[in-house]
C-alpha cells in the first residue's frame, strides 16, 4: 500500500498536532490551558439553537440536502451581504453553501489548479491556503508579509515564471493570525493585479464581524470590479459561536462558484438542511449577540495585552479577529517558545511558524478562553520564563 506523493508532501494539520499534545497531557491529569485554536468558548446564541431544534424535527430535513445549499440559505446569505456590505449577489448563481469555509478553501484548489501550477499565498496565513495546493500537486509562492508592510501580503515582486503558472491568489483581512486589517486600496490593488494576470482572487473574510474600537471590516466584493475575478468566503463559525456546526458560504464570481460547486457535488452531498435553517436564523435574526461577543473579546484583548506586557511580550492591539500576535522573547524561536510554555506552564500557544515562513519569531494567542483562565495562563507563563 502506498500513499500519494502529494500526501507525503502534506504537513500534519497544525491544530490536529496541537490537539494530540494537549490530549496526551490531559490524559496524564495535567491542567492544560489552551490559548491556541480560535474556537469560541461561549454557546451558540439561543435563537439559533431554537431554530435548529425546530428544523431537526422536520422530516423533510432528514433527506439529502440540496447540493448547492437550500435556496432559503443562499437567500439568507444574499440578505446578509446586502445588509452588512450593501453588496448585491444573486442567490441562485453567486452563492454556494459550504461545510465550513475550510472545506471550501481546500476545494477551490481542486477546481483551479493543474499539477505544477502555483498559488500565491500570504507568507503568514491560514494553513489551508498552502496545504490545499500541495494536496493538489500544486506549488506555493509565499508573498512576503511582515510588520514592516503592516502584514499586507506583498504581491509586487512575484517572479515572472511563477506568475506564468499561477492560478489563485489568497488574501484574508481581518487577518488570521496577525489580526492585521487592510485598507480598501489594498483590495483594489489585489483586484487589478489578479485581473492583469488572469488569477482567481480568493478573499477569506471569516473574521469580518469580529472587530473592536469602532472598526467595521469591509467585504472585498464591495470594491469595483471584484466580482470579475474574486470569490469571497464567509463563515458563521466565529461571529455566532458555531465552529462545531460547520456552516459557511462562498459568494462572488459566478464561474468560480459554479466550478467550486461542481467539485463539491462530486465530493460531498451538502450540509444538513436543519443546520442551514439554523444558519438562516443567525444571518437574518437579531445581531446583538455578535455585538455582545465583540464586547467580551475587547475586554479579553485588553486584559491579555496588559498581562503579556507585564511579562515583556511585545504586542500591538488588533482592531479585529480573535487573535493576539506577539513576538517571542529573545533567544526563542516560535516553536521553542511554544514548546517551553507547554512543558513548563502547561499553556498552549500557537507557534507563528505554523502559519508560514514569515510567522517565525511570533506566537498567536486566541481570545476564546475565559478571563480567569487567561490570567492563570499568563501567571504560569511568567513563572516559566523567570
Ligand atoms: C484557527 O484557530 O486559526 C482556526 O479556527 C482553526 C481552523 O480553522 O482549523
XYZ file of C-alpha atoms and ligand atoms in Angstrom:
395
model
C 0.000 0.000 0.000
C 1.421 3.394 -0.930
C 0.080 6.809 -0.130
C 0.075 9.547 -2.771
C 3.207 11.653 -3.320
C 1.109 14.764 -2.638
C 0.124 13.394 0.756
C 3.788 12.697 1.574
C 4.424 16.400 0.992
C 1.425 17.443 3.105
C 2.237 18.609 6.620
C 0.111 17.316 9.500
C -2.612 19.897 10.193
C -1.356 22.459 12.714
C -4.245 22.172 15.146
C -4.527 18.393 14.846
C -0.918 18.208 16.073
C -1.605 20.666 18.870
C -4.674 18.639 19.898
C -2.544 15.495 20.135
C -0.127 17.179 22.542
C -2.976 18.656 24.577
C -4.825 15.357 24.830
C -1.663 13.492 25.848
C -1.100 15.912 28.729
C -4.768 15.852 29.729
C -4.651 12.043 29.809
C -1.895 12.395 32.437
C -4.236 14.547 34.514
C -2.420 17.819 33.721
C -4.480 21.026 33.855
C -3.731 22.367 30.376
C -4.830 25.863 29.333
C -5.209 26.229 25.595
C -4.801 29.671 24.075
C -4.317 28.039 20.704
C -7.251 27.343 18.378
C -9.807 30.063 17.659
C -12.744 28.094 18.980
C -15.281 30.367 20.744
C -15.905 29.176 24.307
C -19.376 30.758 24.602
C -22.507 28.862 23.479
C -24.262 29.427 20.160
C -26.982 32.078 20.734
C -30.320 30.656 21.852
C -32.416 31.803 18.889
C -30.075 29.866 16.565
C -30.216 26.722 18.694
C -34.043 27.052 18.834
C -34.216 27.254 15.035
C -32.149 24.063 14.856
C -34.369 22.315 17.423
C -37.402 23.068 15.267
C -35.691 22.179 11.988
C -34.385 18.844 13.204
C -37.972 17.654 13.804
C -38.990 18.339 10.209
C -38.799 15.046 8.242
C -38.108 16.990 5.025
C -34.745 17.866 6.514
C -33.859 14.203 7.059
C -33.330 13.623 3.349
C -30.375 14.677 1.205
C -29.764 18.406 1.286
C -29.647 20.471 -1.916
C -26.103 20.233 -3.293
C -25.503 23.952 -3.550
C -27.332 24.689 -0.273
C -31.043 25.295 0.229
C -32.345 28.257 -1.721
C -33.536 29.767 1.579
C -29.997 29.589 2.996
C -28.478 31.106 -0.132
C -31.097 33.843 0.001
C -30.206 34.488 3.661
C -26.545 34.763 2.644
C -27.525 37.287 -0.054
C -29.611 39.215 2.508
C -26.582 39.305 4.826
C -24.352 40.607 2.028
C -26.848 43.395 1.310
C -27.445 44.324 4.963
C -23.850 44.148 6.044
C -21.951 45.400 2.968
C -24.608 46.771 0.607
C -23.433 44.178 -1.926
C -25.909 42.526 -4.305
C -25.320 38.855 -5.022
C -27.615 36.506 -6.899
C -28.515 33.650 -4.519
C -29.101 31.380 -7.496
C -25.747 31.700 -9.232
C -23.390 33.601 -6.952
C -23.763 31.857 -3.576
C -22.726 28.366 -2.507
C -23.258 26.748 0.908
C -20.132 25.244 2.470
C -19.486 22.698 5.198
C -17.309 25.290 6.916
C -15.098 27.658 4.940
C -12.051 25.399 5.473
C -13.749 22.871 3.199
C -14.395 25.478 0.503
C -10.867 26.868 0.701
C -9.399 23.373 0.355
C -11.647 22.507 -2.590
C -11.073 25.727 -4.523
C -7.600 24.350 -5.299
C -9.136 21.250 -6.863
C -11.284 23.453 -9.073
C -8.485 25.718 -10.337
C -5.080 24.002 -10.129
C -3.410 21.661 -12.561
C -0.338 19.760 -11.325
C 2.647 22.122 -11.093
C 0.522 25.278 -11.022
C 1.230 27.896 -8.384
C -0.915 29.509 -5.750
C 0.207 32.831 -4.318
C -0.272 32.504 -0.573
C 0.492 35.032 2.170
C 3.707 34.040 3.927
C 1.726 34.181 7.164
C -1.695 32.692 6.582
C -4.344 30.111 7.304
C -2.539 26.807 6.644
C -5.165 25.553 4.171
C -4.163 28.150 1.519
C -0.828 26.415 1.017
C -1.816 22.924 2.215
C -4.648 22.752 -0.328
C -2.167 23.484 -3.122
C 0.229 20.751 -2.024
C -2.592 18.202 -1.824
C -3.413 19.128 -5.424
C 0.183 18.611 -6.625
C 0.491 22.381 -6.939
C 3.250 24.726 -5.790
C 3.204 27.618 -3.351
C 4.765 31.043 -3.742
C 4.762 32.868 -0.414
C 4.047 36.587 -0.661
C 6.217 38.383 1.929
C 4.287 39.621 4.927
C 5.782 41.297 7.970
C 5.498 44.141 10.473
C 7.238 46.498 8.008
C 4.479 46.081 5.395
C 1.729 46.112 8.067
C 1.200 42.427 7.397
C -0.252 43.171 3.962
C 0.961 40.295 1.765
C 3.204 41.824 -0.887
C 2.485 40.722 -4.469
C 4.626 43.406 -6.134
C 7.617 41.173 -6.774
C 6.247 37.810 -7.804
C 8.741 36.363 -10.323
C 7.549 36.124 -13.943
C 7.992 32.347 -14.127
C 5.796 31.929 -11.046
C 3.183 34.294 -12.419
C 3.083 32.356 -15.676
C 1.972 29.258 -13.765
C -0.096 30.946 -11.037
C -3.852 30.330 -10.878
C -5.024 31.547 -7.480
C -4.042 34.339 -5.096
C -5.218 34.119 -1.470
C -5.615 37.010 0.925
C -7.550 37.352 4.180
C -8.330 40.534 6.154
C -9.079 40.966 9.022
C -6.146 38.620 9.150
C -5.736 35.288 10.844
C -3.273 35.019 12.563
C -1.808 38.533 12.735
C -5.018 40.496 13.429
C -3.990 42.952 10.699
C -6.629 44.844 8.761
C -6.394 46.005 5.159
C -7.273 49.398 3.700
C -9.677 49.135 0.752
C -6.923 50.433 -1.546
C -5.077 47.165 -0.893
C -8.156 45.254 -2.062
C -8.330 47.433 -5.199
C -4.692 46.750 -5.955
C -5.210 42.992 -5.491
C -8.228 43.052 -7.830
C -6.264 44.925 -10.524
C -3.292 42.545 -10.127
C -5.452 39.432 -10.464
C -7.219 40.889 -13.494
C -3.894 41.691 -15.139
C -2.508 38.217 -14.525
C -5.706 36.225 -15.020
C -5.779 34.867 -11.458
C -8.680 33.897 -9.248
C -8.584 36.152 -6.200
C -9.766 34.376 -3.054
C -10.628 36.525 -0.078
C -11.077 34.742 3.236
C -13.360 37.018 5.246
C -14.085 34.727 8.195
C -13.409 37.448 10.781
C -15.194 40.463 9.268
C -17.790 40.662 12.042
C -15.342 40.447 14.929
C -13.928 43.909 15.322
C -13.195 46.435 18.043
C -12.851 50.134 18.789
C -15.458 51.113 16.162
C -13.664 49.452 13.253
C -16.051 47.911 10.683
C -14.406 45.499 8.250
C -15.316 45.697 4.558
C -16.002 42.908 2.079
C -13.750 42.585 -0.939
C -16.938 42.339 -3.018
C -17.736 45.940 -2.119
C -14.913 47.043 -4.352
C -15.452 47.874 -8.032
C -14.716 45.003 -10.396
C -14.284 42.472 -7.580
C -16.869 40.063 -8.930
C -14.948 39.817 -12.226
C -12.087 37.982 -10.526
C -12.937 37.146 -6.938
C -14.668 34.703 -4.689
C -15.102 35.542 -1.016
C -15.533 33.121 1.886
C -17.713 33.914 4.897
C -18.046 31.718 7.944
C -20.671 31.552 10.676
C -18.187 29.818 12.993
C -16.686 32.781 14.779
C -19.337 35.546 14.914
C -22.114 33.180 16.028
C -20.010 30.713 18.083
C -20.797 27.943 15.612
C -17.446 26.245 14.951
C -18.931 22.822 15.647
C -21.826 23.282 13.239
C -19.643 23.517 10.102
C -21.517 26.094 8.118
C -20.255 28.844 5.824
C -20.778 30.162 2.318
C -18.815 31.321 -0.700
C -20.017 34.162 -2.876
C -18.761 36.150 -5.828
C -17.705 35.342 -9.372
C -20.302 33.085 -10.995
C -17.825 30.884 -12.823
C -15.781 30.315 -9.668
C -18.931 29.484 -7.685
C -20.017 27.018 -10.362
C -16.551 25.420 -10.525
C -16.381 25.008 -6.743
C -19.958 23.674 -6.748
C -19.028 21.007 -9.306
C -16.080 19.832 -7.208
C -18.313 19.763 -4.144
C -21.258 17.932 -5.663
C -18.830 15.250 -6.810
C -17.301 15.094 -3.322
C -19.923 15.750 -0.658
C -23.695 15.898 -0.568
C -24.106 19.235 1.165
C -24.650 20.328 4.746
C -27.594 19.017 6.835
C -30.540 21.237 5.922
C -31.501 21.710 9.583
C -28.092 23.316 10.151
C -28.735 25.582 7.186
C -32.097 26.544 8.761
C -30.281 27.461 11.975
C -27.777 29.453 9.930
C -30.650 31.393 8.347
C -31.715 32.396 11.874
C -28.131 33.530 12.522
C -27.740 35.585 9.343
C -31.176 37.183 9.315
C -32.069 37.267 13.034
C -31.054 39.701 15.781
C -27.379 40.685 15.664
C -26.961 41.878 19.251
C -25.316 38.519 20.037
C -22.431 39.495 17.743
C -22.100 42.911 19.384
C -22.039 41.202 22.796
C -19.236 38.864 21.697
C -17.246 41.823 20.415
C -17.549 43.483 23.838
C -16.297 40.331 25.528
C -13.398 39.955 23.100
C -12.441 43.621 23.503
C -12.180 43.130 27.260
C -10.191 39.941 26.867
C -7.919 41.558 24.287
C -7.088 44.399 26.670
C -6.675 42.045 29.598
C -4.278 39.797 27.756
C -2.263 42.644 26.240
C -1.690 44.118 29.711
C -0.789 40.721 31.083
C 1.617 39.966 28.218
C 3.262 43.373 28.589
C 3.910 42.516 32.232
C 5.994 39.543 31.074
C 7.823 41.535 28.416
C 5.977 40.352 25.294
C 5.720 42.976 22.578
C 2.105 43.214 21.419
C 0.005 45.552 19.285
C -3.748 45.655 19.999
C -5.595 44.250 16.972
C -8.673 46.071 15.629
C -10.289 42.804 14.577
C -10.198 38.969 14.782
C -9.947 36.967 17.980
C -6.158 36.741 17.976
C -3.151 38.395 19.538
C 0.042 38.167 17.515
C 3.102 38.506 19.717
C 6.863 38.415 19.153
C 8.620 35.726 21.160
C 11.281 36.861 23.640
C 14.963 36.993 22.611
C 16.599 33.603 22.393
C 13.466 31.687 21.434
C 12.014 30.529 18.118
C 8.263 30.236 17.645
C 8.446 26.502 18.227
C 10.878 26.585 21.154
C 8.779 29.204 22.960
C 5.535 27.270 22.367
C 7.282 24.080 23.455
C 8.669 25.731 26.616
C 5.251 27.123 27.546
C 3.649 23.745 27.065
C 6.253 21.878 29.095
C 6.821 24.363 31.893
C 3.491 26.214 32.135
C 1.082 23.720 30.575
C -0.152 26.573 28.420
C -0.701 26.039 24.706
C 0.033 28.911 22.339
C 0.221 28.538 18.557
C 3.724 28.878 17.065
C 3.688 31.562 14.364
C 5.876 29.405 12.134
C 2.870 27.086 11.691
C 1.304 29.804 9.518
C 4.180 30.063 7.050
C 7.781 31.271 6.766
C 7.301 34.867 7.910
C 5.436 33.661 11.000
C 8.754 32.606 12.537
C 9.551 34.591 15.673
C 5.904 35.015 16.676
C 3.201 33.203 18.592
C -0.566 33.534 18.272
C -2.855 33.678 21.277
C -6.577 33.172 20.892
C -9.120 35.198 22.886
C -11.507 32.267 23.166
C -10.701 31.467 26.806
C -12.437 32.947 29.879
C -10.694 35.809 31.756
C -9.684 33.769 34.806
C -8.002 31.131 32.640
C -6.241 33.816 30.562
C -4.864 35.364 33.748
C -3.861 31.989 35.123
C -2.135 31.169 31.812
C -0.122 34.401 31.854
C 0.786 33.880 35.535
C 2.138 30.442 34.678
C 3.976 31.777 31.615
C 5.631 34.440 33.776
C 6.761 31.800 36.244
C 8.047 29.584 33.444
C 10.048 32.428 31.920
C 11.563 33.550 35.212
C -7.763 28.956 13.796
O -7.718 28.882 15.037
O -6.929 29.541 13.128
C -8.838 28.223 13.060
O -10.050 28.403 13.617
C -8.502 26.777 13.036
C -9.113 26.038 11.956
O -9.985 26.507 11.236
O -8.685 24.894 11.779
